[in-house]
Short mmCIF file of C-alpha atoms and ligand atoms in Angstrom, two decimals:
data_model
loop_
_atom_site.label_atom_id
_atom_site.label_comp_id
_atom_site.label_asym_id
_atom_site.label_seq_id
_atom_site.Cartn_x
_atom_site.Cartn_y
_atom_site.Cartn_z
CA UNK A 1107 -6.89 -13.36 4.73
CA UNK A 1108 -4.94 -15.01 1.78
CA UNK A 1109 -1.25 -15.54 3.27
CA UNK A 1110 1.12 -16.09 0.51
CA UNK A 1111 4.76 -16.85 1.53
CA UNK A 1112 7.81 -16.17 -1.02
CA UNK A 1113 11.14 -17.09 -1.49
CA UNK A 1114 12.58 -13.68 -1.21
CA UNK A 1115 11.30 -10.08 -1.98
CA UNK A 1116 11.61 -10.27 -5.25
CA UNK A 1117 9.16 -12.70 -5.88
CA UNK A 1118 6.65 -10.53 -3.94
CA UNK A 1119 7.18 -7.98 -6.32
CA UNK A 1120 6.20 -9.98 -8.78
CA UNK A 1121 3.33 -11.65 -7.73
CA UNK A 1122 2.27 -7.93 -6.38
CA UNK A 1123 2.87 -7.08 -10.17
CA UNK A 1124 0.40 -9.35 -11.47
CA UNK A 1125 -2.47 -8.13 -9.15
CA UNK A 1126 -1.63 -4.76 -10.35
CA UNK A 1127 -1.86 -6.04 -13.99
CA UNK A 1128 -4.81 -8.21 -13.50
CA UNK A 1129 -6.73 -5.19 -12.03
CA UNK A 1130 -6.19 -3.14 -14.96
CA UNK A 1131 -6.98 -5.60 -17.29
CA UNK A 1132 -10.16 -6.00 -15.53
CA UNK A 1133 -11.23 -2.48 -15.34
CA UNK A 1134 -11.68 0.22 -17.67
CA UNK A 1135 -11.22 2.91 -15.30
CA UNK A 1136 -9.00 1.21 -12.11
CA UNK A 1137 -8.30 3.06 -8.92
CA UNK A 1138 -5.28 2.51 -7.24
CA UNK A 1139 -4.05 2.88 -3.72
CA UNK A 1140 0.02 3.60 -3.73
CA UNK A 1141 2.07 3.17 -0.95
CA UNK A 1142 5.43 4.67 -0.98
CA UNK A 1143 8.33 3.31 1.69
CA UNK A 1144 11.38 0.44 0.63
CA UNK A 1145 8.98 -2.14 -0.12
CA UNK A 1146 6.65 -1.26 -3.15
CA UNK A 1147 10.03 0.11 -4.94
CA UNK A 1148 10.51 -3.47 -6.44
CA UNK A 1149 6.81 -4.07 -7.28
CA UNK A 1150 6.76 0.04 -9.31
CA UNK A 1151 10.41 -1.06 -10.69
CA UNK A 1152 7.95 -4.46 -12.12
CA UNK A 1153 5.22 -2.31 -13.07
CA UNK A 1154 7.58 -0.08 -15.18
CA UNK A 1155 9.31 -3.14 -16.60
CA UNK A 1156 6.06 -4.14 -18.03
CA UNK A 1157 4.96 -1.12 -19.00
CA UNK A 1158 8.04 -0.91 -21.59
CA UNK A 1159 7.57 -4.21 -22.69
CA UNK A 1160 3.91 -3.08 -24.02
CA UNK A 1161 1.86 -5.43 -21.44
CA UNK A 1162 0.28 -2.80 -19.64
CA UNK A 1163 -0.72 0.71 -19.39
CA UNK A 1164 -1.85 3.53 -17.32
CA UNK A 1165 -3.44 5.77 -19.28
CA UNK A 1166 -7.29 4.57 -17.48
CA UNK A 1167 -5.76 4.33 -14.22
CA UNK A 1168 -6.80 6.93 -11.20
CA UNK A 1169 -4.56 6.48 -7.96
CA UNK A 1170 -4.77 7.85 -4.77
CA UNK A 1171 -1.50 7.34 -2.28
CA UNK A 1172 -1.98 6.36 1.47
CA UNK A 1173 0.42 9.44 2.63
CA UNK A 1174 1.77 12.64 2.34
CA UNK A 1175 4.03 14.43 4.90
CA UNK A 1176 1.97 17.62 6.42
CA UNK A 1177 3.51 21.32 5.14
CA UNK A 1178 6.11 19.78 2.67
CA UNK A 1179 6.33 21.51 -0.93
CA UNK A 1180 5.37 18.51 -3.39
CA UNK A 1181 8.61 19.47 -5.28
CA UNK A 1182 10.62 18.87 -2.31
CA UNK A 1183 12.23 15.77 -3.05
CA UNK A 1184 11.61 14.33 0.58
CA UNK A 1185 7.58 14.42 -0.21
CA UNK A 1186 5.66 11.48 -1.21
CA UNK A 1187 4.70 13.25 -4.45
CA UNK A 1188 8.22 12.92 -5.58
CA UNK A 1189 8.89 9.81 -4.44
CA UNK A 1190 5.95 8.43 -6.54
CA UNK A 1191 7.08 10.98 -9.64
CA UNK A 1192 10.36 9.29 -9.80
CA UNK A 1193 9.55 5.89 -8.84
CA UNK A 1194 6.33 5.27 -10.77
CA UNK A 1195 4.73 8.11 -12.72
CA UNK A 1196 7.39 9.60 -14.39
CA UNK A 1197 8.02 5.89 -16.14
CA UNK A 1198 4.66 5.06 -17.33
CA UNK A 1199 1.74 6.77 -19.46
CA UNK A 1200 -0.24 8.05 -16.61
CA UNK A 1201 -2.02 11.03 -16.64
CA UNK A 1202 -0.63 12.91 -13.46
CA UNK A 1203 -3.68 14.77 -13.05
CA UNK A 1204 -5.44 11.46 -11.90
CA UNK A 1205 -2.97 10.97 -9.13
CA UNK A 1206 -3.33 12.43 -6.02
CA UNK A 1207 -2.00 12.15 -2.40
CA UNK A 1208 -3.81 13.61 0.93
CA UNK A 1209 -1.58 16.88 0.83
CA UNK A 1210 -2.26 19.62 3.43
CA UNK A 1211 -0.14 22.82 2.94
CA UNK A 1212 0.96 25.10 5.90
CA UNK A 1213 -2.05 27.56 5.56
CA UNK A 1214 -4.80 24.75 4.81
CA UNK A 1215 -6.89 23.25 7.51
CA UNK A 1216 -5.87 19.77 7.88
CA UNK A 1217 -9.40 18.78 8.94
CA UNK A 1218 -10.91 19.99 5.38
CA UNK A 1219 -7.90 18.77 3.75
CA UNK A 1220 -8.82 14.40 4.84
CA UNK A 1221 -12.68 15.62 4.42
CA UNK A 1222 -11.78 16.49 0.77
CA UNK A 1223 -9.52 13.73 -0.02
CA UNK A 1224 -12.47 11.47 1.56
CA UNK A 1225 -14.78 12.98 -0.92
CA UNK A 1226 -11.97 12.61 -4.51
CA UNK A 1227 -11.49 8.66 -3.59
CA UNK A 1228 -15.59 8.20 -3.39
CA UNK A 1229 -16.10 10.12 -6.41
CA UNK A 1230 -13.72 8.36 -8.35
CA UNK A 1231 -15.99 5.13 -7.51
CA UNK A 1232 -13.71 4.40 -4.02
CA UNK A 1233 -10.31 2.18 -4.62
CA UNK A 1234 -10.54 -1.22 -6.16
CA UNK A 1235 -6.89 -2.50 -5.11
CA UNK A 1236 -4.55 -0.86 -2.15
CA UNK A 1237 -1.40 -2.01 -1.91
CA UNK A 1238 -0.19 -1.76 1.72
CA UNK A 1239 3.08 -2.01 3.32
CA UNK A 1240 3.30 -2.60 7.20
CA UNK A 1241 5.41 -0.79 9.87
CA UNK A 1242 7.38 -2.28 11.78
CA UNK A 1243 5.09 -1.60 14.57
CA UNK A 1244 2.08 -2.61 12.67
CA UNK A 1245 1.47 0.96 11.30
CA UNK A 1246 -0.81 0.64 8.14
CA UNK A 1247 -0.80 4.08 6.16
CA UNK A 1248 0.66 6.53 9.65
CA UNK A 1249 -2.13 4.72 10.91
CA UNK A 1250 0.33 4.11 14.68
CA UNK A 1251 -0.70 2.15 17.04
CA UNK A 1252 -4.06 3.44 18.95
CA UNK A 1253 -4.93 4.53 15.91
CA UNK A 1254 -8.98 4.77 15.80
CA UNK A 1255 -9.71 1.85 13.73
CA UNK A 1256 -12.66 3.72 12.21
CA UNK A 1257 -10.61 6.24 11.37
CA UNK A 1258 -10.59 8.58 8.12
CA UNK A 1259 -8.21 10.65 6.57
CA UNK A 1260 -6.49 12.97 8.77
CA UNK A 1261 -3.41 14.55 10.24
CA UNK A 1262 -1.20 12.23 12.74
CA UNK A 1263 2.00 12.50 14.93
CA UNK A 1264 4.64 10.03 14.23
CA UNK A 1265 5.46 7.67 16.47
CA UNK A 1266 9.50 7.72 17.65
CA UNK A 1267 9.75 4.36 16.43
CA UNK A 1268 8.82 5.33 12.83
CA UNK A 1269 10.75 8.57 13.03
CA UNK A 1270 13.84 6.55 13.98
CA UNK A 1271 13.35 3.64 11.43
CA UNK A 1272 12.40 6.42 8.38
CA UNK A 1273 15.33 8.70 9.68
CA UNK A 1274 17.64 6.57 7.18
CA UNK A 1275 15.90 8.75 4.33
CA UNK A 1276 16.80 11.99 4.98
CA UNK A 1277 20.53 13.40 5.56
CA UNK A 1278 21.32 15.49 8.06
CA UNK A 1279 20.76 18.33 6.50
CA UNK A 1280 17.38 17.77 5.89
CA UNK A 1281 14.49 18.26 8.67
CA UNK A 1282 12.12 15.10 9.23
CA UNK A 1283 8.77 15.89 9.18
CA UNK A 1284 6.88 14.41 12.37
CA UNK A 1285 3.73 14.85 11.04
CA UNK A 1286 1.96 13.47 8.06
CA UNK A 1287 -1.60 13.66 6.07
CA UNK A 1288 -3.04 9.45 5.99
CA UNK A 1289 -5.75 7.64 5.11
CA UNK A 1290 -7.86 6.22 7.92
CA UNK A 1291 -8.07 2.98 8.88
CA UNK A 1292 -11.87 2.92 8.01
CA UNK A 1293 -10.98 4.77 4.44
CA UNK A 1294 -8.31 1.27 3.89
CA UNK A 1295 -10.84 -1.11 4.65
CA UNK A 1296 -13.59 0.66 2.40
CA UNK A 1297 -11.11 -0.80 -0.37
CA UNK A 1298 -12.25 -3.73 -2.63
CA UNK A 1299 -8.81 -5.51 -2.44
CA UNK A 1300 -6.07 -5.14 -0.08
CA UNK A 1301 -2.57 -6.06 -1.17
CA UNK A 1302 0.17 -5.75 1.63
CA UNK A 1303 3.47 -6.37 0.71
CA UNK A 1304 5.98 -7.41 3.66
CA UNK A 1305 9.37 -8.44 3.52
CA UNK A 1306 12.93 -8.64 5.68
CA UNK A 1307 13.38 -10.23 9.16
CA UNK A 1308 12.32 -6.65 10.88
CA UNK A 1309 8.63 -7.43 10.18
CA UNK A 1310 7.83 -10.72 10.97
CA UNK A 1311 6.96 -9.57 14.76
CA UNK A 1312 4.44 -7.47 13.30
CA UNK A 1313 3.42 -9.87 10.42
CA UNK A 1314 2.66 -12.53 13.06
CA UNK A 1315 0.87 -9.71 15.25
CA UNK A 1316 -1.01 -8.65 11.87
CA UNK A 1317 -2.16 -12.16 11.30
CA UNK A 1318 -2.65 -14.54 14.81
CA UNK A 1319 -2.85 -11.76 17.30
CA UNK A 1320 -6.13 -9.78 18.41
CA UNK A 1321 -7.82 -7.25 16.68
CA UNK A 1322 -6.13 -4.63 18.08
CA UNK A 1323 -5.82 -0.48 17.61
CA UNK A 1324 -2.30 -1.29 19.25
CA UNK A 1325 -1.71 -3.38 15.72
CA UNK A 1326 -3.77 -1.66 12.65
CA UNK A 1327 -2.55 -3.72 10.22
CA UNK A 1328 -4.50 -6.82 12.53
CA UNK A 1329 -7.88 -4.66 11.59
CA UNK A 1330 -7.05 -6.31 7.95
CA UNK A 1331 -8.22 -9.62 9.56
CA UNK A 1332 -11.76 -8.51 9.29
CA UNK A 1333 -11.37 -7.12 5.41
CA UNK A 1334 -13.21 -9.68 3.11
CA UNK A 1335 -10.59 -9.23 0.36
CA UNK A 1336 -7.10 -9.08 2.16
CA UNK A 1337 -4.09 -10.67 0.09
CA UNK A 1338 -0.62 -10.72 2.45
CA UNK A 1339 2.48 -11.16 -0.09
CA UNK A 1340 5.36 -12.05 2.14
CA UNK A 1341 8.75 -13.15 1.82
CA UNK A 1342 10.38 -15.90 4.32
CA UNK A 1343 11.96 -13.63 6.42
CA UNK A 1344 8.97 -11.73 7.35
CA UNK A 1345 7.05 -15.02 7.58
CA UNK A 1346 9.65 -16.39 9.83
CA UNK A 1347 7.79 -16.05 13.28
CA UNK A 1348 4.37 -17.93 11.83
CA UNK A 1349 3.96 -21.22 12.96
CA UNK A 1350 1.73 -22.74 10.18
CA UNK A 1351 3.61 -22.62 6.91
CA UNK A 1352 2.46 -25.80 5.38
CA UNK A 1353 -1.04 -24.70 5.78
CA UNK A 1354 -0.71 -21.20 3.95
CA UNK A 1355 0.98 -23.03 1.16
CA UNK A 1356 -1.18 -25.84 0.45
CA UNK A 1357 -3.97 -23.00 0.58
CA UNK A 1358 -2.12 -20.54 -1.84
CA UNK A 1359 -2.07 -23.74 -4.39
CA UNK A 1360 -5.45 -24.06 -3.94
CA UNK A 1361 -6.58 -20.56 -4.74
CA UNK A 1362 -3.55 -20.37 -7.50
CA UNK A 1363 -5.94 -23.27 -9.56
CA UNK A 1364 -8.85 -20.46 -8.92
CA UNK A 1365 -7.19 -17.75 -9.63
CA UNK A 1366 -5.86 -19.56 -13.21
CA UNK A 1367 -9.44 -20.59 -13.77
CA UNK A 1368 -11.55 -17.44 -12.69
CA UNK A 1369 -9.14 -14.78 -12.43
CA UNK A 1370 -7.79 -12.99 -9.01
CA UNK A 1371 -10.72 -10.67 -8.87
CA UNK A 1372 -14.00 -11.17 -7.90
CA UNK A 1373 -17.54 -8.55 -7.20
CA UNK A 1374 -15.98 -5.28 -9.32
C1 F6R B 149 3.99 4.29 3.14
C2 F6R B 149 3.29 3.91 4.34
C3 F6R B 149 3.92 3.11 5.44
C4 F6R B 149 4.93 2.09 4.97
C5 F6R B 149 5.57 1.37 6.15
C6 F6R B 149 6.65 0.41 5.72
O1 F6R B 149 3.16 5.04 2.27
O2 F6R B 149 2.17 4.26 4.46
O3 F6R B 149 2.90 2.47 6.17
O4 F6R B 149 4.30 1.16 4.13
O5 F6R B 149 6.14 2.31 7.02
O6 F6R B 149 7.70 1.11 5.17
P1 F6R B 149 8.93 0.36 4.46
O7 F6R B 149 8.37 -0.28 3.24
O8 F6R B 149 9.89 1.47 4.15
O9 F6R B 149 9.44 -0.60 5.45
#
């Protein structure tokens, strides 16, 4: 794992920003994995930012999202799909037809629906970068805790403590979906690079659980400790329960000097 510790969110959004950018320069035909949630909102606002100032486009890119609530119209504006249109696609030149998220209607099978969605990210040549935020109960994806860490895309129940700290998203006129179409565990770590973006005081418990604790299904973001190419973009507050700052630092110069001299990416 490559730790790298911020001075606030912003600056993760940045440096999250470059990896996106140095991915695309890299490729010709990039796939993406897109989270939605509060945290990658800075890092798309970057991306767009960029994209208007003519230093990068989408037109080659091919993304797949992590999530999708299960039965929700994509026009709904509480669905993923919107969230992504009005966050992301709808500010940059990227051909919506090579975006897709694991959707699963009312009358489709749910089980066929992850099967399929398995099949689109392999035949698009699997993802080469997923950016990743974490719950605050160590939920990667709706990957919750006990989670099957070989798991593949599918239909989950949310737990209560995800319903209750998502419920500030809808008003209360508006029904919360409690279940939801996501990745698998196994499908994330099939990735080439993983970039998970944490910041704010209510995730360093899960940051430090992510990072020193046990390989755990009780913590699926800690399965990330066994992904060869796992970069963790964090701000202080969420670093704030890790004990050994000075060594992440000294290591993030290190691999800053590499990264300046051989680029962030490596085996594409
Ligand atoms: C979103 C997702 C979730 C979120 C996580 C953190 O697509 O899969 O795992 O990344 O719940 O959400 P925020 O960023 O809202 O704290």
């Amino acid at each position: 794992m490559q730790i790298i510790i911020y001075d606030d969110a912003q600056q993760v959004a940045i440096s999250a920003a470059q990896w996106v950018q140095g991915l695309i320069k890299e490729k010709t035909h990039p796939v993406l994995g897109l989270a939605t949630g509060s945290t990658p909102i800075s890092l798309y606002q970057e991306l767009v930012k960029q994209y208007q100032a003519d230093q990068c486009s989408f037109t080659n890119v091919t993304t797949f999202n992590l999530d999708e609530y299960h039965n929700i119209d994509e026009s709904n504006p509480q669905s993923y799909r919107s969230f992504m249109q009005e966050n992301l696609f709808n500010h940059v030149d990227i051909n919506t037809k090579n975006t897709f998220l694991p959707t699963c209607e009312q009358a489709q099978n749910p089980r066929n629906q992850g099967l399929a969605y398995e099949d689109k990210i392999k035949q698009a040549g699997g993802i080469d970068l997923q950016i990743l935020g974490i719950g605050a109960n160590g939920h990667i994806g709706f990957n919750e805790p006990t989670s099957s860490l070989t798991s593949r895309t599918r239909i989950k129940t949310l737990t209560q403590q995800t319903l209750t700290d998502n419920s500030r998203l809808f008003t209360a006129q508006e029904e919360q979906p409690t279940t939801a179409m996501t990745m698998g565990i196994a499908t994330i770590m099939d990735a080439r690079y993983v970039l998970l973006m944490a910041t704010g005081k209510n995730k360093a418990q899960a940051v430090k659980d992510m990072i020193t604790g046990a390989v755990s299904a009780n913590c699926p973001a800690s399965i990330l400790q066994m992904h060869e190419n796992a970069v963790i973009l964090l701000d202080k507050d969420a670093a704030s329960a890790l004990e050994d700052h000075s060594y992440y630092q000294w290591a993030d110069k290190q691999n800053r000097k590499l990264n300046e001299e051989f680029g962030f990416y490596h085996n594409f």
